[in-house]
Amino acid sequence: MGAGRKTQIFYVNGTQSFVPNSPVSSACGRNLRKDQLGGVIFGCKNATIKECLSKQLFGLPAQHFSYVKNIDPGLPLFLFNYSDRKLHGIFEAASKGQMSIDPYGWTADGSERTQYPAQVQVCVRLQCQPLSEDKFRPVIADNYYLSNHFWFELDHGQTRKLISLLASSAIGPGTYIPQNTMKWKTVSRSLPSHETSVEDEAFKKLTSEVEQSTQSTSRYHSPEVASMDADRDIQRDFQVVSTEAEQDEKSLVLMKLKELALNRESQNISFSDDVKDTPDENNLDSAEKGCLEALTGLEKREECPSPPFEYQCIIVQLMQEVKELTAFKETQTQKCRYLEQKLVDAELEIHDLKDRCTILESACNLSLEHEEKTVIQSSDQQHLDLKESLYLIGGYDGESFLASMDLYCPSLNVMKPLRSMSSVRSYASTVQLNGELYVFGGGNGSIWYDTVESYSPICDKWTLCPSLNQKKGSLAGAGLSNKIFAIGGGNGIDCYSEVEMLDLDIGRWIYIRSMLEKRFALAAVESNGVIYVTGGFDGNDYLQSAERYDPREHRWTKIANMNTKRGCHSLVALNDKLYALGGFDGDAMVPSVEVFDPRLETWMMGKPMNHPRGYSAASVVNDSIYVIGGVKFGENILDNVENYKEGQGWQEICTTVVGKRCFLSAISL
């Protein structure tokens, strides 16, 4: 456990959660950027879910505002009930994430400030059956930092999978509007006597429906009702809202007619008796005839013998409005057609540009293939066994920084040049995963990179990959569980403790739990499903400390300190043991070697190398450790290779094929 670190406790709508040995920022979320945020899960209990849905408001404690502020309208949201461990959805944000939209939400009587001020207004995108935890847990498995606690931030891949899973059990569409929040408009002026009885009956019927809806909502909000009853009530609310929406649409014209009629009556407008009461039907278009027929049918149902003249004027007004709406619709239709045509033209132009790019890429590939054939022919058609060889990547030869990549076979003392990287690169990190090599970070001596390249040994081809979130060098790397980890490093000014992870399924780098200490010029290695890091520079001094990351626990844990401060060193795994090789101890380059046995949890001094060296490269081939090049002291760059086998100690390989080289990377398949 890290010294001086405390357990952090936070609450989610009344439910306590804790994360041991973790800063609040890490406990509350994954620290995704706004463009990385695909969705958010909010929390509730049986006692608070009713208020979340009735107010259409979700909330979290204040420390969660670090990512709630990134919520924009339309972002998918989900609601997790801690009481029954079920996930409800699909909701979406109806506002931006803000602080204290309702300052007294989820309190007993509104006398206290809310404990959940990080809030967002919501609506329902698609009403679905809630998911039990065993169904949605595999989708967000990477978010679990304890057996029953998980981060609420979702990336785009997790959000799409959750939406797909929920949509498979959809029970209703549209935006959820609780019945007890609907407002009914009433006409302040009394209707004519022949309409009063009809309106009284309608009002009584409406009052009955509201009372029934209120009772239904009250039962749903009762904390003693089980989650299955809550789901059925929500579904019924959807059906009622849908039915009432259809009724409102049908009655809209009727309400407008009556309102205009009352206004006319209040103005006491008199009309001449010899004016023609009925408009000429021969001069009416189809829309006007429809309005006239609707009014005629209404008058028959209300047993009105004949409509007064002012009603006919209202009808003429409405028919004029219908004409204007029809003309407006036609104008909008023409605009839509124009935009659709522009879209078709744009797609054709994009297709033409893609064809041109394909032609240019083909021409470039032909040129590169010609260069590649020339390089291979100049190396006398050497065929080296990959299992007996290691790759040397980039670095510095004393005169210039290198973009080269070479295949070096120590047993034959032969080196074969391969295709170079897209740019010179030193102080970088290299990881092997699924038979391909990934090189990331580093620099050219004056600037640092955030670029990433992958190399296919089968095709002898480099491919650009998604870039890191920060430009950095002297970082460490490891590959594990189809993921690549970029660890620590710095930019010449700041030293980093941050860790980025590239998930090949998602296709982008995301931040995960940071290390316990800042580390620049550190070393890292993966062994038995766990990542180990050692030493480095924290901005003030070189470190003896070491720590490890277990992806199953999603956290870093301190392990025993080394016996010597080290930076710019190498770390390899051989026969389930870790070897820390050479490096800089704060005063000089050292030849010493330390061995860590995870079963004993201790570091032991091993046999030292023949030469002190740092900024060298090391890799394991056929149960042997090979250390290549590096800096001995000052600007003295080494051109030799040392080999170590258990029980045989260190032996120097006399070779001139590698030449002077430092700040490079070495890795074997």
XYZ file of C-alpha atoms in Angstrom:
669
model
C 0.000 0.000 0.000
C 1.278 3.542 -0.780
C 2.371 5.418 2.337
C 0.172 8.297 3.383
C -2.712 7.516 0.986
C -6.255 7.402 2.356
C -9.437 5.659 1.366
C -11.711 7.996 -0.626
C -15.461 7.807 0.025
C -18.166 9.279 -2.223
C -21.952 8.972 -2.540
C -24.248 8.406 -5.510
C -27.883 9.451 -4.802
C -27.590 8.162 -1.257
C -25.406 5.102 -1.882
C -21.900 4.955 -0.363
C -18.953 3.785 -2.503
C -15.244 3.710 -1.747
C -11.950 3.326 -3.574
C -8.899 2.473 -1.411
C -5.546 4.123 -2.040
C -6.854 6.330 -4.835
C -7.183 10.077 -5.357
C -10.698 11.422 -5.736
C -10.228 12.271 -9.414
C -9.385 8.669 -10.190
C -12.136 7.234 -8.026
C -14.834 9.339 -9.646
C -14.091 8.559 -13.270
C -11.827 7.611 -16.087
C -10.923 11.240 -16.943
C -12.162 10.898 -20.528
C -11.978 14.020 -22.671
C -15.185 15.517 -24.019
C -14.674 14.008 -27.478
C -13.968 10.616 -25.875
C -17.122 10.672 -23.732
C -19.780 8.457 -25.336
C -22.259 8.278 -22.440
C -22.693 8.523 -18.664
C -24.316 6.287 -16.046
C -26.068 8.013 -13.131
C -27.006 6.338 -9.852
C -30.168 6.087 -7.752
C -31.960 3.897 -5.223
C -35.568 2.742 -4.835
C -36.086 5.821 -2.644
C -34.748 8.281 -5.254
C -35.633 6.779 -8.650
C -39.149 8.246 -8.454
C -37.737 11.787 -8.123
C -35.184 11.210 -10.891
C -37.951 10.207 -13.332
C -40.679 12.620 -12.189
C -38.369 15.664 -12.288
C -36.561 14.339 -15.366
C -33.337 15.177 -13.520
C -30.288 13.033 -12.735
C -27.587 13.991 -10.250
C -24.215 12.942 -8.819
C -21.939 14.250 -6.025
C -19.932 17.418 -6.728
C -16.650 15.607 -7.434
C -18.266 13.960 -10.471
C -18.713 17.387 -12.120
C -15.273 16.859 -13.698
C -17.024 14.861 -16.413
C -20.710 15.823 -15.918
C -19.701 19.277 -17.246
C -18.798 17.561 -20.553
C -22.392 16.379 -21.083
C -24.143 18.091 -24.009
C -27.814 17.762 -25.043
C -28.382 14.486 -26.862
C -25.628 12.519 -25.068
C -26.879 8.988 -24.143
C -27.464 8.489 -20.401
C -28.334 5.500 -18.215
C -29.694 5.141 -14.662
C -28.309 2.466 -12.335
C -30.484 1.436 -9.352
C -28.204 0.409 -6.472
C -31.149 -1.226 -4.648
C -31.815 -3.961 -7.211
C -28.547 -3.583 -9.256
C -30.443 -2.901 -12.494
C -29.609 -0.482 -15.306
C -32.452 1.598 -16.817
C -32.467 3.345 -20.193
C -32.195 4.590 -22.802
C -32.177 8.273 -21.691
C -30.478 11.257 -23.269
C -29.384 14.643 -21.952
C -31.924 17.462 -22.432
C -29.491 20.097 -21.154
C -25.800 20.618 -20.558
C -24.325 19.151 -17.386
C -24.522 21.893 -14.730
C -24.151 22.465 -11.009
C -27.299 22.763 -8.843
C -30.079 22.849 -11.437
C -32.237 21.863 -8.445
C -30.286 22.908 -5.309
C -32.621 20.935 -3.002
C -33.130 17.762 -5.052
C -33.367 14.381 -3.300
C -33.748 15.924 0.172
C -36.513 15.087 2.640
C -38.232 18.475 2.920
C -36.073 20.878 0.888
C -34.493 22.378 3.995
C -30.998 21.181 3.130
C -28.799 21.607 0.080
C -28.618 18.569 -2.177
C -25.741 16.118 -1.901
C -25.887 15.583 -5.675
C -25.347 19.000 -7.323
C -23.660 17.685 -10.524
C -26.919 17.520 -12.470
C -28.394 17.217 -15.956
C -31.947 17.366 -17.278
C -32.982 14.250 -19.197
C -35.605 12.774 -21.468
C -36.247 9.243 -22.636
C -34.841 8.253 -25.997
C -36.206 4.691 -25.909
C -37.963 2.969 -22.999
C -36.541 -0.522 -22.449
C -36.696 -3.296 -19.900
C -33.945 -2.724 -17.277
C -30.794 -4.846 -17.473
C -29.582 -6.916 -14.547
C -25.917 -6.502 -13.629
C -24.889 -9.889 -14.973
C -26.062 -8.766 -18.442
C -24.464 -5.318 -18.668
C -21.312 -6.031 -16.599
C -19.407 -7.703 -19.532
C -19.971 -4.571 -21.666
C -18.325 -2.241 -19.097
C -15.933 -4.776 -17.567
C -13.001 -2.353 -17.930
C -14.851 0.202 -15.742
C -14.995 -2.093 -12.666
C -12.363 -1.115 -10.129
C -13.921 -3.322 -7.409
C -16.173 -6.362 -7.603
C -19.360 -4.277 -7.332
C -18.211 -0.722 -8.109
C -17.546 0.783 -11.509
C -16.755 4.121 -13.118
C -19.744 5.954 -14.617
C -17.929 7.388 -17.655
C -18.469 5.408 -20.868
C -16.516 5.603 -24.069
C -18.228 5.427 -27.448
C -17.730 1.673 -27.865
C -19.256 0.854 -24.474
C -22.168 3.217 -25.118
C -23.004 1.627 -28.471
C -22.973 -1.851 -26.934
C -25.198 -0.807 -23.995
C -27.696 0.883 -26.352
C -27.802 -2.225 -28.536
C -28.305 -4.462 -25.502
C -31.122 -2.321 -24.077
C -32.803 -1.745 -27.455
C -33.246 -5.505 -27.884
C -35.857 -5.348 -25.093
C -37.529 -2.021 -25.976
C -41.052 -1.572 -24.581
C -41.990 1.925 -25.726
C -40.803 4.947 -27.749
C -40.534 8.637 -27.198
C -39.949 11.044 -24.355
C -41.339 10.067 -20.957
C -43.626 12.723 -19.428
C -44.964 11.724 -15.984
C -48.742 12.125 -15.760
C -48.657 14.293 -12.651
C -46.559 16.929 -14.441
C -48.909 17.529 -17.407
C -50.596 20.928 -17.452
C -54.085 21.384 -18.878
C -55.239 24.621 -20.473
C -58.724 25.899 -19.521
C -60.884 28.514 -21.226
C -61.415 31.399 -18.831
C -64.634 32.536 -20.532
C -67.763 30.414 -20.292
C -68.941 28.766 -23.499
C -72.361 29.357 -25.073
C -75.229 27.595 -23.336
C -75.680 24.926 -26.024
C -72.013 23.905 -25.572
C -71.899 23.965 -21.771
C -73.207 20.452 -21.222
C -70.767 18.955 -23.685
C -67.799 20.765 -22.117
C -68.920 19.820 -18.572
C -68.958 16.172 -19.543
C -65.530 16.472 -21.172
C -64.142 18.246 -18.106
C -65.481 15.544 -15.773
C -63.958 12.849 -17.966
C -60.635 14.714 -18.021
C -60.660 15.146 -14.233
C -61.256 11.426 -13.804
C -58.329 10.592 -16.086
C -55.995 12.960 -14.194
C -57.002 11.456 -10.832
C -56.389 7.919 -12.131
C -53.042 8.989 -13.577
C -52.044 10.634 -10.277
C -52.876 7.476 -8.347
C -50.833 5.428 -10.814
C -47.869 7.773 -10.459
C -48.114 7.743 -6.671
C -48.066 3.962 -6.628
C -45.009 3.958 -8.896
C -43.216 6.390 -6.618
C -43.830 4.314 -3.504
C -40.460 3.014 -2.241
C -42.031 -0.318 -1.249
C -43.094 -1.215 -4.802
C -40.781 -3.727 -6.521
C -38.791 -2.844 -9.624
C -41.043 -4.957 -11.887
C -44.077 -2.851 -10.900
C -42.089 0.297 -11.633
C -41.277 -0.966 -15.131
C -44.975 -1.735 -15.853
C -46.011 1.731 -14.614
C -43.462 3.424 -16.832
C -44.730 1.429 -19.818
C -48.345 2.380 -19.041
C -47.325 6.063 -18.746
C -45.870 5.856 -22.231
C -49.084 4.379 -23.634
C -51.251 7.030 -21.917
C -49.034 9.857 -23.142
C -49.147 8.475 -26.688
C -52.974 8.195 -26.624
C -53.412 11.683 -25.164
C -51.045 13.116 -27.748
C -53.281 11.707 -30.517
C -56.410 13.095 -28.812
C -54.755 16.532 -28.420
C -53.898 16.567 -32.120
C -57.495 15.792 -33.112
C -58.931 18.413 -30.753
C -56.471 21.166 -31.669
C -58.611 22.598 -34.475
C -61.757 22.393 -32.308
C -60.107 24.334 -29.454
C -58.874 26.999 -31.888
C -62.348 27.389 -33.386
C -63.968 27.796 -29.991
C -61.336 30.252 -28.773
C -61.731 32.437 -31.862
C -65.510 32.200 -31.554
C -65.401 33.461 -27.963
C -63.149 36.365 -28.977
C -65.592 37.281 -31.728
C -68.524 37.176 -29.337
C -66.744 39.425 -26.817
C -66.171 42.080 -29.455
C -69.957 42.289 -30.156
C -69.440 42.583 -33.879
C -72.739 43.049 -35.723
C -73.300 41.847 -39.225
C -75.956 42.715 -41.747
C -78.782 40.155 -42.026
C -78.686 40.181 -45.818
C -75.069 38.960 -45.949
C -74.728 35.462 -47.389
C -74.199 33.019 -44.485
C -72.477 30.211 -46.372
C -69.368 30.610 -48.544
C -69.588 29.365 -52.105
C -68.353 25.771 -52.030
C -67.433 25.979 -55.701
C -64.660 28.473 -54.807
C -63.121 26.348 -52.032
C -60.084 24.171 -52.468
C -59.808 20.699 -50.889
C -58.290 21.995 -47.610
C -61.076 24.565 -47.186
C -63.742 21.983 -47.882
C -62.177 19.731 -45.254
C -62.401 22.494 -42.621
C -66.013 23.233 -43.570
C -66.968 19.562 -43.369
C -65.249 19.237 -39.964
C -67.166 22.217 -38.589
C -70.451 20.942 -40.064
C -69.914 17.564 -38.381
C -69.130 19.306 -35.079
C -72.281 21.401 -35.256
C -74.400 18.308 -35.904
C -72.900 16.511 -32.880
C -73.620 19.519 -30.660
C -77.159 19.844 -32.084
C -76.675 23.441 -33.211
C -79.299 24.111 -35.948
C -77.116 26.488 -38.036
C -73.754 28.185 -37.488
C -73.823 31.952 -36.877
C -72.231 34.205 -39.441
C -69.189 35.004 -37.258
C -68.279 31.286 -37.330
C -68.176 31.434 -41.119
C -65.695 34.335 -40.924
C -63.533 32.324 -38.560
C -63.569 29.451 -41.045
C -62.428 31.785 -43.824
C -59.589 32.953 -41.579
C -58.552 29.370 -40.880
C -58.689 28.478 -44.558
C -56.382 31.401 -45.323
C -53.967 30.160 -42.680
C -54.108 26.679 -44.211
C -53.181 28.170 -47.591
C -50.231 29.991 -46.033
C -49.061 26.814 -44.262
C -49.376 24.863 -47.530
C -47.269 27.460 -49.354
C -44.681 27.397 -46.555
C -44.541 23.599 -46.704
C -43.981 23.725 -50.458
C -41.125 26.201 -49.988
C -39.508 23.958 -47.364
C -39.929 20.938 -49.647
C -38.110 22.752 -52.450
C -35.283 23.694 -50.066
C -34.980 20.075 -48.922
C -34.774 18.893 -52.533
C -32.069 21.459 -53.219
C -30.050 20.336 -50.187
C -30.479 16.678 -51.142
C -29.102 17.446 -54.593
C -26.151 19.286 -53.051
C -25.494 16.247 -50.859
C -25.490 13.963 -53.908
C -23.052 16.312 -55.672
C -20.783 16.345 -52.601
C -20.768 12.547 -52.410
C -19.782 12.337 -56.077
C -16.952 14.820 -55.479
C -15.733 12.817 -52.461
C -15.780 9.630 -54.538
C -13.726 11.379 -57.240
C -11.169 12.558 -54.650
C -10.874 9.037 -53.220
C -10.122 7.708 -56.696
C -7.372 10.282 -57.121
C -5.881 9.375 -53.728
C -5.870 5.696 -54.699
C -3.946 6.506 -57.885
C -1.380 8.576 -55.945
C -0.945 5.869 -53.279
C -0.369 3.260 -55.976
C 2.358 5.411 -57.532
C 4.017 5.926 -54.120
C 3.891 2.200 -53.305
C 5.600 1.345 -56.584
C 8.406 3.760 -55.706
C 8.779 2.333 -52.167
C 8.804 -1.255 -53.469
C 11.616 -0.333 -55.829
C 13.656 1.131 -52.929
C 12.921 -1.936 -50.774
C 14.172 -4.335 -53.477
C 17.382 -2.315 -53.750
C 18.010 -2.548 -49.980
C 17.347 -6.294 -49.848
C 19.594 -6.991 -52.818
C 22.430 -4.978 -51.224
C 22.233 -7.186 -48.086
C 23.153 -10.300 -50.127
C 19.672 -11.821 -49.705
C 20.225 -12.629 -46.034
C 17.576 -14.873 -44.423
C 17.661 -14.656 -40.638
C 15.638 -16.756 -38.210
C 13.266 -14.408 -36.357
C 13.339 -16.636 -33.260
C 17.119 -16.193 -33.077
C 17.065 -12.439 -33.752
C 15.992 -9.148 -32.258
C 14.919 -5.818 -33.760
C 16.949 -2.620 -33.210
C 14.859 0.528 -33.734
C 15.902 4.174 -34.084
C 18.403 5.829 -31.713
C 21.502 7.993 -32.152
C 24.899 6.996 -33.623
C 26.965 9.948 -32.404
C 26.361 12.032 -35.531
C 22.651 11.903 -36.316
C 19.355 10.580 -35.037
C 18.107 7.484 -36.836
C 14.870 6.324 -38.473
C 16.373 2.945 -39.317
C 15.207 -0.499 -38.249
C 17.523 -3.524 -38.333
C 17.193 -7.237 -37.650
C 20.186 -8.397 -35.585
C 21.102 -12.081 -35.139
C 23.649 -12.387 -32.251
C 24.474 -16.045 -32.905
C 25.575 -15.255 -36.490
C 26.789 -11.725 -35.673
C 24.803 -10.476 -38.687
C 22.538 -7.441 -39.023
C 20.018 -6.978 -41.832
C 18.463 -3.547 -42.596
C 14.673 -3.422 -42.869
C 12.243 -0.736 -43.940
C 12.805 2.529 -42.048
C 10.230 4.360 -39.959
C 8.431 7.435 -41.280
C 10.656 9.729 -39.179
C 13.764 9.659 -37.012
C 12.972 8.467 -33.489
C 14.956 8.124 -30.248
C 14.005 7.951 -26.533
C 10.930 5.982 -27.725
C 9.281 2.827 -26.421
C 8.556 -0.366 -28.357
C 5.974 -3.083 -27.632
C 5.278 -6.407 -29.337
C 1.623 -7.474 -29.571
C -0.059 -10.100 -31.769
C 3.054 -10.514 -33.921
C 3.401 -6.784 -34.707
C 5.726 -4.119 -33.272
C 4.382 -0.784 -31.981
C 6.750 2.201 -31.548
C 5.430 5.314 -29.794
C 6.623 8.631 -28.399
C 10.254 9.723 -28.362
C 11.737 12.563 -30.364
C 14.438 13.824 -32.699
C 16.659 15.609 -30.182
C 14.752 18.915 -30.309
C 11.037 18.054 -30.209
C 8.960 15.271 -28.679
C 6.437 13.130 -30.545
C 2.946 11.844 -29.827
C 2.955 9.719 -32.994
C 2.624 5.921 -33.073
C 3.729 3.492 -35.798
C 3.217 -0.264 -36.134
C 5.432 -2.646 -38.094
C 4.377 -5.914 -39.723
C 7.349 -8.332 -40.022
C 5.419 -10.401 -42.558
C 4.834 -7.465 -44.938
C 7.907 -5.448 -43.863
C 5.609 -2.429 -43.725
C 5.027 0.466 -41.304
C 1.520 1.790 -40.606
C 0.507 4.949 -38.739
C -1.682 4.327 -35.666
C -3.778 6.627 -33.412
C -1.571 9.196 -31.676
C -0.952 9.476 -27.938
C -2.805 12.135 -25.959
C 0.493 13.831 -24.994
C 3.853 14.406 -26.654
C 6.459 12.617 -24.544
C 9.781 10.770 -24.544
C 11.862 8.503 -22.269
C 8.649 6.644 -21.515
C 8.095 2.924 -20.983
C 5.689 0.508 -22.653
C 4.111 -2.920 -22.264
C 1.595 -5.090 -24.119
C -1.087 -7.048 -22.304
C -4.552 -8.525 -23.068
C -4.749 -7.079 -26.602
C -3.939 -3.633 -25.183
C -0.829 -1.438 -25.302
C 0.249 0.682 -22.321
C 2.330 3.890 -22.604
C 3.697 4.606 -19.123
C 5.180 7.767 -17.622
C 7.875 9.725 -19.487
C 8.133 13.497 -19.868
C 8.502 16.437 -22.230
C 11.779 17.910 -20.976
C 9.947 20.129 -18.480
C 7.396 17.945 -16.723
C 7.676 14.346 -15.550
C 4.524 12.239 -15.897
C 2.812 9.618 -13.779
C -0.017 9.237 -16.306
C -0.654 5.955 -18.129
C -2.344 5.746 -21.526
C -3.854 2.567 -22.953
C -4.507 1.757 -26.628
C -7.400 -0.672 -26.980
C -7.114 -2.100 -30.494
C -10.856 -2.860 -30.512
C -11.717 0.800 -29.793
C -8.863 2.258 -31.845
C -7.782 5.139 -29.592
C -5.675 5.911 -26.507
C -7.482 6.432 -23.202
C -6.153 7.364 -19.767
C -6.283 4.722 -17.037
C -5.172 4.770 -13.397
C -1.917 6.758 -12.988
C 1.196 5.417 -11.255
C 1.868 6.217 -7.625
C 4.912 8.371 -8.580
C 6.063 10.537 -11.488
C 8.691 8.675 -13.530
C 10.844 9.944 -16.424
C 13.451 7.613 -18.010
C 11.879 4.633 -16.251
C 11.808 0.980 -17.340
C 8.863 -1.422 -17.597
C 8.169 -5.063 -18.488
C 5.185 -7.425 -18.539
C 5.485 -10.740 -16.687
C 2.755 -13.325 -15.973
C -0.093 -10.915 -16.761
C 1.257 -8.082 -14.575
C 3.145 -4.908 -15.568
C 6.198 -3.886 -13.477
C 7.895 -0.441 -13.548
C 11.141 0.554 -11.843
C 13.194 3.663 -11.107
C 13.211 6.820 -13.194
C 13.454 10.520 -12.394
C 10.590 12.318 -10.596
C 11.759 15.874 -11.298
C 13.886 16.087 -8.151
C 15.860 12.862 -7.796
C 16.413 9.407 -9.266
C 14.235 6.700 -7.696
C 14.798 3.311 -6.082
C 11.085 2.602 -5.909
C 9.128 0.112 -8.001
C 5.438 -0.678 -8.515
C 3.215 -3.034 -10.475
C -0.141 -2.843 -12.246
C -2.636 -5.719 -12.233
C -5.345 -5.091 -14.882
C -7.750 -7.276 -12.909
C -7.574 -4.802 -10.001
C -7.259 -1.625 -12.135
C -4.703 -0.107 -9.789
C -0.980 0.313 -9.110
C 0.632 -1.275 -6.026
C 4.012 -0.471 -4.504
C 6.550 -3.318 -4.309
C 9.957 -3.555 -2.617
C 12.515 -0.833 -3.439
C 15.638 -1.611 -5.443
C 19.000 -1.410 -3.725
C 20.229 1.318 -6.105
C 18.690 4.451 -7.614
C 18.280 3.961 -11.348
C 17.164 5.897 -14.395
C 17.859 5.436 -18.117
C 18.176 1.695 -17.364
C 16.655 -1.441 -18.901
C 14.240 -4.011 -17.432
C 13.679 -7.523 -18.829
C 11.971 -10.722 -17.653
C 13.836 -14.061 -17.744
C 12.500 -17.298 -16.221
C 9.820 -15.447 -14.191
C 12.404 -13.054 -12.681
C 12.995 -9.371 -13.399
C 16.463 -7.977 -14.243
C 17.178 -4.243 -13.793
C 20.261 -3.500 -15.896
C 22.700 -0.601 -15.488
C 21.460 2.984 -15.769
C 22.285 6.271 -14.074
C 22.252 6.486 -10.250
C 22.304 10.282 -10.015
C 26.111 10.539 -10.165
C 27.348 8.164 -12.852
C 26.428 5.305 -15.158
C 26.586 1.957 -13.317
C 27.201 -1.656 -14.456
C 25.258 -3.191 -11.553
C 22.374 -5.635 -12.032
C 19.496 -6.353 -9.633
C 17.152 -9.359 -9.759
C 13.565 -9.362 -8.428
C 11.784 -12.620 -7.617
C 7.972 -11.971 -7.428
C 7.565 -15.068 -5.248
C 9.951 -13.686 -2.612
C 9.017 -9.997 -3.173
C 12.693 -8.979 -2.785
C 15.510 -7.541 -4.918
C 18.921 -9.263 -4.913
C 22.164 -8.006 -6.416
C 23.196 -9.993 -9.505
C 26.448 -10.256 -11.399
C 27.391 -6.844 -12.832
C 27.923 -6.214 -16.542
C 31.404 -5.702 -17.946
C 30.693 -2.040 -18.783
C 28.657 0.669 -17.039
C 25.958 1.836 -19.417
C 22.661 3.708 -19.628
C 20.268 4.552 -22.468
C 21.088 1.117 -23.858
C 18.609 -1.450 -25.239
C 17.989 -4.944 -23.866
C 15.953 -7.954 -24.937
C 15.724 -11.721 -24.301
C 16.404 -14.285 -27.054
C 16.616 -18.050 -26.376
C 16.839 -17.661 -22.573
C 19.699 -15.155 -22.929
C 19.728 -11.435 -22.146
C 21.365 -9.174 -24.736
C 22.308 -5.561 -23.901
C 23.185 -3.416 -26.921
C 25.034 -0.076 -27.061
C 24.218 2.815 -24.738
C 26.208 5.636 -23.119
C 29.179 4.818 -20.863
C 29.862 8.355 -19.594
C 29.625 11.825 -21.113
C 29.472 11.443 -24.887
C 31.211 8.047 -24.891
C 28.777 5.866 -26.910
C 29.331 2.099 -26.736
C 29.505 -0.142 -29.807
C 29.556 -3.552 -28.057
C 26.967 -6.180 -27.043
C 26.898 -8.141 -23.790
C 25.186 -11.495 -23.288
C 23.967 -13.099 -20.027
C 22.870 -16.694 -19.312
C 21.964 -18.019 -15.894
C 24.970 -19.830 -14.420
C 27.400 -18.394 -16.996
C 27.517 -14.708 -16.126
C 28.142 -11.885 -18.627
C 30.143 -12.306 -21.816
C 31.080 -9.564 -24.246
C 30.392 -10.196 -27.940
C 33.019 -8.620 -30.143
C 31.079 -7.101 -33.000
C 31.335 -4.185 -35.355
C 28.079 -4.776 -37.248
C 25.935 -2.876 -34.716
C 28.253 0.117 -34.432
C 27.900 2.945 -31.938
C 24.292 3.392 -30.907
C 22.324 4.780 -27.949
C 18.784 6.003 -27.125
C 17.488 3.046 -29.197
C 14.877 0.328 -28.608
C 15.338 -3.437 -28.849
C 12.654 -6.141 -28.922
C 12.205 -9.754 -29.990
C 9.134 -11.630 -31.205
